[in-house]
Tab-separated table of C-alpha atoms in Angstrom:
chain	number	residue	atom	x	y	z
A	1	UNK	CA	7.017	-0.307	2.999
A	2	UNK	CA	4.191	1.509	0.930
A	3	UNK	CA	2.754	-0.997	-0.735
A	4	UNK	CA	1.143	1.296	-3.629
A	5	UNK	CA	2.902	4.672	-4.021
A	6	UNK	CA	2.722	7.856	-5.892
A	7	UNK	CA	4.706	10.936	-6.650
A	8	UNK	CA	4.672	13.437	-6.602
A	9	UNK	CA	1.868	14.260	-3.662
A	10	UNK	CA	1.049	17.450	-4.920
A	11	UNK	CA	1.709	18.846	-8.187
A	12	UNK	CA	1.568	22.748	-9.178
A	13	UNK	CA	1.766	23.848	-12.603
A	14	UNK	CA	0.564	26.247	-15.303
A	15	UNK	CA	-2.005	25.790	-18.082
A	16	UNK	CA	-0.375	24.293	-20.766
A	17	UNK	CA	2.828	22.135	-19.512
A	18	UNK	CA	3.442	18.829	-19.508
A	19	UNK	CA	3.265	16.866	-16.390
A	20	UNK	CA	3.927	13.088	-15.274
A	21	UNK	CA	2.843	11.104	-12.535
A	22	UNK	CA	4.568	7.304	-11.076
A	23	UNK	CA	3.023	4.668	-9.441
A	24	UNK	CA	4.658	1.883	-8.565
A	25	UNK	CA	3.183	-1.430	-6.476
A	26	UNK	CA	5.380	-3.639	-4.302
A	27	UNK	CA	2.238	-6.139	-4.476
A	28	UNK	CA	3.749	-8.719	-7.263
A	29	UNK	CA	0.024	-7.146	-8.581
A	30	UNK	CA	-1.036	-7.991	-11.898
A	31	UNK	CA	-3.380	-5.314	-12.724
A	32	UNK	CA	-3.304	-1.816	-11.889
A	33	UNK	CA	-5.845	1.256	-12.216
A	34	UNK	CA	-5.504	5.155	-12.588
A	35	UNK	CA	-9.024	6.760	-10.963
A	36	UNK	CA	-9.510	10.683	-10.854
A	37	UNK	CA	-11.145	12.335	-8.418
A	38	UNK	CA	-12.868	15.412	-8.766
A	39	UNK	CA	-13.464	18.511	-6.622
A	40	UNK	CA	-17.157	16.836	-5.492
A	41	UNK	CA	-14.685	13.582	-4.098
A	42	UNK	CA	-16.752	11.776	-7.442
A	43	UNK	CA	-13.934	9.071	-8.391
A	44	UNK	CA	-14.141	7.094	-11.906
A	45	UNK	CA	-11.846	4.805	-13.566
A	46	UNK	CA	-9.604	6.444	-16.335
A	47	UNK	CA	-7.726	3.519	-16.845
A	48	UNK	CA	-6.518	-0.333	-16.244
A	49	UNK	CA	-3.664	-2.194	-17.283
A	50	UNK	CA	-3.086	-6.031	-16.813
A	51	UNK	CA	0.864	-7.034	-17.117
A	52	UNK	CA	1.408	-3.959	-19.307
A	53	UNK	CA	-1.697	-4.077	-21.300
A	54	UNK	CA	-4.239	-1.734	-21.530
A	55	UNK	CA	-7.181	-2.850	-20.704
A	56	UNK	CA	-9.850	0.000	-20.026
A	57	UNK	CA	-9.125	3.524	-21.772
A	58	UNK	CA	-12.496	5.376	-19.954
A	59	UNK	CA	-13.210	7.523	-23.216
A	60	UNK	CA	-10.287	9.400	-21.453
A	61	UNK	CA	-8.958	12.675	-23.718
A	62	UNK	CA	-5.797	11.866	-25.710
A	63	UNK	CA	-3.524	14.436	-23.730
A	64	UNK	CA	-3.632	11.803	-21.125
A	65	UNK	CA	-1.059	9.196	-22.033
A	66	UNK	CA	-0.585	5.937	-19.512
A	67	UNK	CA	2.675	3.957	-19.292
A	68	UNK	CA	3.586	0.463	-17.894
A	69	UNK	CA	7.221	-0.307	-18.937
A	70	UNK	CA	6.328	-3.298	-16.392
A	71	UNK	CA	3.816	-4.252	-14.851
A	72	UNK	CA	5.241	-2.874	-11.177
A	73	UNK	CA	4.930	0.688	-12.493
A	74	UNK	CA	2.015	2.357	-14.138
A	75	UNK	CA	2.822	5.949	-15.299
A	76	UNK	CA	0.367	9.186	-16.174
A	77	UNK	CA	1.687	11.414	-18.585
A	78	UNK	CA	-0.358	14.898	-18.814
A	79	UNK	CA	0.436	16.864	-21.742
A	80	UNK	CA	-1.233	20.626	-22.790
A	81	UNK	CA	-2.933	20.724	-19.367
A	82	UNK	CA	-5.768	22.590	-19.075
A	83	UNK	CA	-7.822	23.651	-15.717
A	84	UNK	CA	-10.395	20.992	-15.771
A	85	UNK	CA	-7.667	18.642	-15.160
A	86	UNK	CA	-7.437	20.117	-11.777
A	87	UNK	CA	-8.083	16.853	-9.707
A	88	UNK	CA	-6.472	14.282	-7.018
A	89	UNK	CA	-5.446	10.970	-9.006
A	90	UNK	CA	-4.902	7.606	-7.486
A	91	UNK	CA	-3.400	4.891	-8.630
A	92	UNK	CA	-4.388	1.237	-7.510
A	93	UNK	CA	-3.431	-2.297	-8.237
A	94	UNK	CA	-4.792	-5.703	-7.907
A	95	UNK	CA	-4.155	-9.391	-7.913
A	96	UNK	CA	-5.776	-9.693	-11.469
A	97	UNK	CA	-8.621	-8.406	-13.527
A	98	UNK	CA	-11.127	-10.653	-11.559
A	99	UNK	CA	-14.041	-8.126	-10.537
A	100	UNK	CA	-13.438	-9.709	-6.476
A	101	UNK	CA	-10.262	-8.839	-6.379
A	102	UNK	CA	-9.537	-5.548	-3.930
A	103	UNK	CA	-8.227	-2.771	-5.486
A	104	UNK	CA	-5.315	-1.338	-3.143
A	105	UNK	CA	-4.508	2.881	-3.468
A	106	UNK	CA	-2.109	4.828	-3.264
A	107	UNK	CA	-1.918	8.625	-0.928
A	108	UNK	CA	-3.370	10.334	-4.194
A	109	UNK	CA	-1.637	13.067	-6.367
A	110	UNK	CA	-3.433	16.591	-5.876
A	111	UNK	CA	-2.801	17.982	-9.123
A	112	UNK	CA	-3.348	22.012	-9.791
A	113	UNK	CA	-3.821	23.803	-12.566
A	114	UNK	CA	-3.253	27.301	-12.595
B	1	UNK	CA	-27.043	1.085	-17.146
B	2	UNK	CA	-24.960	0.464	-13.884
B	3	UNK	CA	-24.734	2.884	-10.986
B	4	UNK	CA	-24.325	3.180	-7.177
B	5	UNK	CA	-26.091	5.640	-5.402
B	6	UNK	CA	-25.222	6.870	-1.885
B	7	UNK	CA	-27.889	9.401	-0.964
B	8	UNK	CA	-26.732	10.774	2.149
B	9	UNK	CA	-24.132	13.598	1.461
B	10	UNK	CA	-22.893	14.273	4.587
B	11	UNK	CA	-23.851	12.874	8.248
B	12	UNK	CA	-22.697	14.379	11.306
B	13	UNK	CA	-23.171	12.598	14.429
B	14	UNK	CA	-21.665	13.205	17.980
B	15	UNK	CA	-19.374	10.416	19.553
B	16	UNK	CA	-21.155	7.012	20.727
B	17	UNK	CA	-24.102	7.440	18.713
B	18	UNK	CA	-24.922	4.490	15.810
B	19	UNK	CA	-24.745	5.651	12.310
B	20	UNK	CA	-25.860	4.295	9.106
B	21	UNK	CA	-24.603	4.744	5.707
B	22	UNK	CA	-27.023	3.888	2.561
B	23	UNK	CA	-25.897	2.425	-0.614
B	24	UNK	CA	-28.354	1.358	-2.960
B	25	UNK	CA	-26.710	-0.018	-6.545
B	26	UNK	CA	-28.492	-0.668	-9.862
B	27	UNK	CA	-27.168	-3.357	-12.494
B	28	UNK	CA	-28.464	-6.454	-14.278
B	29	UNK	CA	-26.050	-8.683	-13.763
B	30	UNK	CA	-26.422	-11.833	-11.418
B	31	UNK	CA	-22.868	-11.839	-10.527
B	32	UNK	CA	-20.978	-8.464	-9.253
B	33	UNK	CA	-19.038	-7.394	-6.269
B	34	UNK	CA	-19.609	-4.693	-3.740
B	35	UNK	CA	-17.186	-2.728	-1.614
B	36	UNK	CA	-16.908	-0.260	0.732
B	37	UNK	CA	-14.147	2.135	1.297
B	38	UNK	CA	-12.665	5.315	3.711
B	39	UNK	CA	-10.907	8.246	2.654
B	40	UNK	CA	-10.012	9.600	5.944
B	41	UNK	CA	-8.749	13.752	6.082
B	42	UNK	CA	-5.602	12.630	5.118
B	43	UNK	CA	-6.750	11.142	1.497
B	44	UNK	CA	-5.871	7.729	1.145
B	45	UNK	CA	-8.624	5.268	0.335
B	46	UNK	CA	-8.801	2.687	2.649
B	47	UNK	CA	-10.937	-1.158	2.052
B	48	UNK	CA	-13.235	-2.024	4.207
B	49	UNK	CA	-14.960	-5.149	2.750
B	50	UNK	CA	-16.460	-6.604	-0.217
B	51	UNK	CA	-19.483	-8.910	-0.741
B	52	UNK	CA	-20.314	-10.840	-3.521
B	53	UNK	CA	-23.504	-10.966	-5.035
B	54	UNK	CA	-24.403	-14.626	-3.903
B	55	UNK	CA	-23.697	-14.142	-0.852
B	56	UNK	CA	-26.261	-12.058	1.618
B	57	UNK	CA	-24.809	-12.929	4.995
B	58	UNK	CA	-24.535	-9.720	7.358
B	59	UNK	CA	-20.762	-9.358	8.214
B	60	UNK	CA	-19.725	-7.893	11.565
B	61	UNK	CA	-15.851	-6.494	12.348
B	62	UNK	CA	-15.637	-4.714	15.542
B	63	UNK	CA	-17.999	-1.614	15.516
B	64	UNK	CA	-18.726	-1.980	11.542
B	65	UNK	CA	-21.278	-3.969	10.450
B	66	UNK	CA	-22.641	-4.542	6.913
B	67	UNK	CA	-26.387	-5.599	5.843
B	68	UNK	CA	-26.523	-7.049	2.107
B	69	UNK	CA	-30.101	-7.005	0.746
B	70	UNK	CA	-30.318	-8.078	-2.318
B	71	UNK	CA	-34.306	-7.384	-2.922
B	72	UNK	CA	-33.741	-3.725	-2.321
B	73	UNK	CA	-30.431	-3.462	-3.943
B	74	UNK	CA	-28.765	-2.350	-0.695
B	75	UNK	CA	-25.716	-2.598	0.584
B	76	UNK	CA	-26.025	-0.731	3.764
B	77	UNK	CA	-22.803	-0.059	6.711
B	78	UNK	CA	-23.316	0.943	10.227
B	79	UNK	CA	-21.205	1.882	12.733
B	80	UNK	CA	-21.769	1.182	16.250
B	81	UNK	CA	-20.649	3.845	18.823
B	82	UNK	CA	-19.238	5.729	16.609
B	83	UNK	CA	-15.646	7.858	17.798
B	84	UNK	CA	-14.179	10.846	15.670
B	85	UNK	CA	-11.710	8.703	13.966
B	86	UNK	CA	-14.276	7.550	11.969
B	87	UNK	CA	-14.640	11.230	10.722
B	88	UNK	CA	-13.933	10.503	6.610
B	89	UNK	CA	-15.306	10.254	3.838
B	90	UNK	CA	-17.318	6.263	3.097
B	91	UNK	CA	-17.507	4.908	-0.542
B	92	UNK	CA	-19.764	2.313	-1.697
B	93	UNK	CA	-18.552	0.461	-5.055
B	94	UNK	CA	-19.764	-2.232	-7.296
B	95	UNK	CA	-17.409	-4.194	-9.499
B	96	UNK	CA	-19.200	-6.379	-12.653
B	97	UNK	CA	-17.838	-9.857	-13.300
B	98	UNK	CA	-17.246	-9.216	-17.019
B	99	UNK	CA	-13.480	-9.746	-18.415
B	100	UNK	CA	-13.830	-6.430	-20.450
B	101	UNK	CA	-14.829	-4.176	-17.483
B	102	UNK	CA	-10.928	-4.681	-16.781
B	103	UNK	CA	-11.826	-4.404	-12.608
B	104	UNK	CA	-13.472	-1.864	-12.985
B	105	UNK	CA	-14.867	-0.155	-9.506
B	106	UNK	CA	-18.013	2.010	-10.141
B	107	UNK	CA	-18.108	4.659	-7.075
B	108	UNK	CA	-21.149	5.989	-5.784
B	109	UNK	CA	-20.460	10.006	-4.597
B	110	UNK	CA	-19.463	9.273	-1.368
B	111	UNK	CA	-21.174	10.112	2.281
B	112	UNK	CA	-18.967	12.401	4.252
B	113	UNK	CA	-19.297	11.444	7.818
B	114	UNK	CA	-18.325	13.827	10.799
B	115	UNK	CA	-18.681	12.671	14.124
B	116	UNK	CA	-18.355	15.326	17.229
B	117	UNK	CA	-16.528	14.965	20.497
């Protein structure tokens, strides 16, 4: 069993649509963590949630939208997409907040704008 | 300001030889954790280990080892005989021990590692 996954894997779209992403843990996980990371493999938090509150918002535009209706699943909702959003997203979770606790990922989304 | 740095953008090696990877963070506080991971061709990102800032013991695990130093800020991984399915891509990342930093893991860019049959 995966124990953090993500779909889609790969995600194709045009400039302007809406997109989603899911994550869901099978962890029991308190915490969990979108990252982005960019064409130069540079990865940075965009957000944390800890049992379905958000926690860090990483001065993160408003188009992107995050969703825990529990705190199994954390969801990334994309809308007016634009090129620069062009990236490979992973979600993570964690035991809790605590900064020792490991941060397990998911496979990544590869995300394309056209 | 907090920040890992990872100097070495890519490494290539040929299988069996010892290879180091640098990691050198900056931050103030007293208490923080470090961690290494691998993103391997395939993309997932895979834990290694993680070190907390009290404690400075080398850790060995198989052919990876680990050398904490706090005085130069270094958090440095070597692998020993190296084979090609270590071929990936090695982040070093330092988490603070503050309740508003949420877990947050601070990436340095990443050394991409290719070792040669």
């Amino acid at each position: 069993d995966t124990a953090v996954s993500q779909t889609p894997k790969y995600l194709v779209t045009q400039m302007g649509n809406d997109k989603s992403i899911k994550c869901e843990q099978n962890l029991g996980h308190d915490t969990m963590y979108w990252y982005k990371q960019d064409s130069k493999k540079f990865l940075k938090i965009m957000f944390s949630y800890n049992n379905k509150e958000l926690i860090i918002n990483e001065t993160v535009p408003n188009r992107f939208s995050p969703k825990s209706p529990d705190k199994a699943h954390l969801n990334l909702h994309i809308n007016s997409l634009e090129l620069g959003d062009s990236a490979v997203y992973f979600c993570a979770s964690s035991q809790g907040l605590l900064a020792k606790n490991i941060q397990y990922f998911g496979a990544g989304t590869r995300l394309s704008v056209l | 300001a907090q920040k890992v740095t990872q100097a070495q953008t890519e490494i290539s090696v040929v299988e069996k030889e010892d290879v180091t990877l640098d990691c050198v963070y900056e931050t103030r506080d007293t208490t923080y954790y470090l961690f290494w991971y691998k993103q391997p061709p395939s993309g997932e990102l895979v834990f290694l280990i993680r070190r907390n800032s009290f404690d400075e013991q080398n850790e060995i695990s198989g052919r990876y080892s680990w050398n904490f130093q706090k005085s130069t800020s270094s958090f440095n991984f070597t692998i020993t005989a190296s084979q090609v399915v270590d071929s990936a891509v090695y982040f070093c990342a330092l988490s603070r021990a503050l309740y508003n930093q949420g877990g947050k893991l601070i990436f340095g860019q990443g050394t991409e590692l290719s070792v040669k049959p």
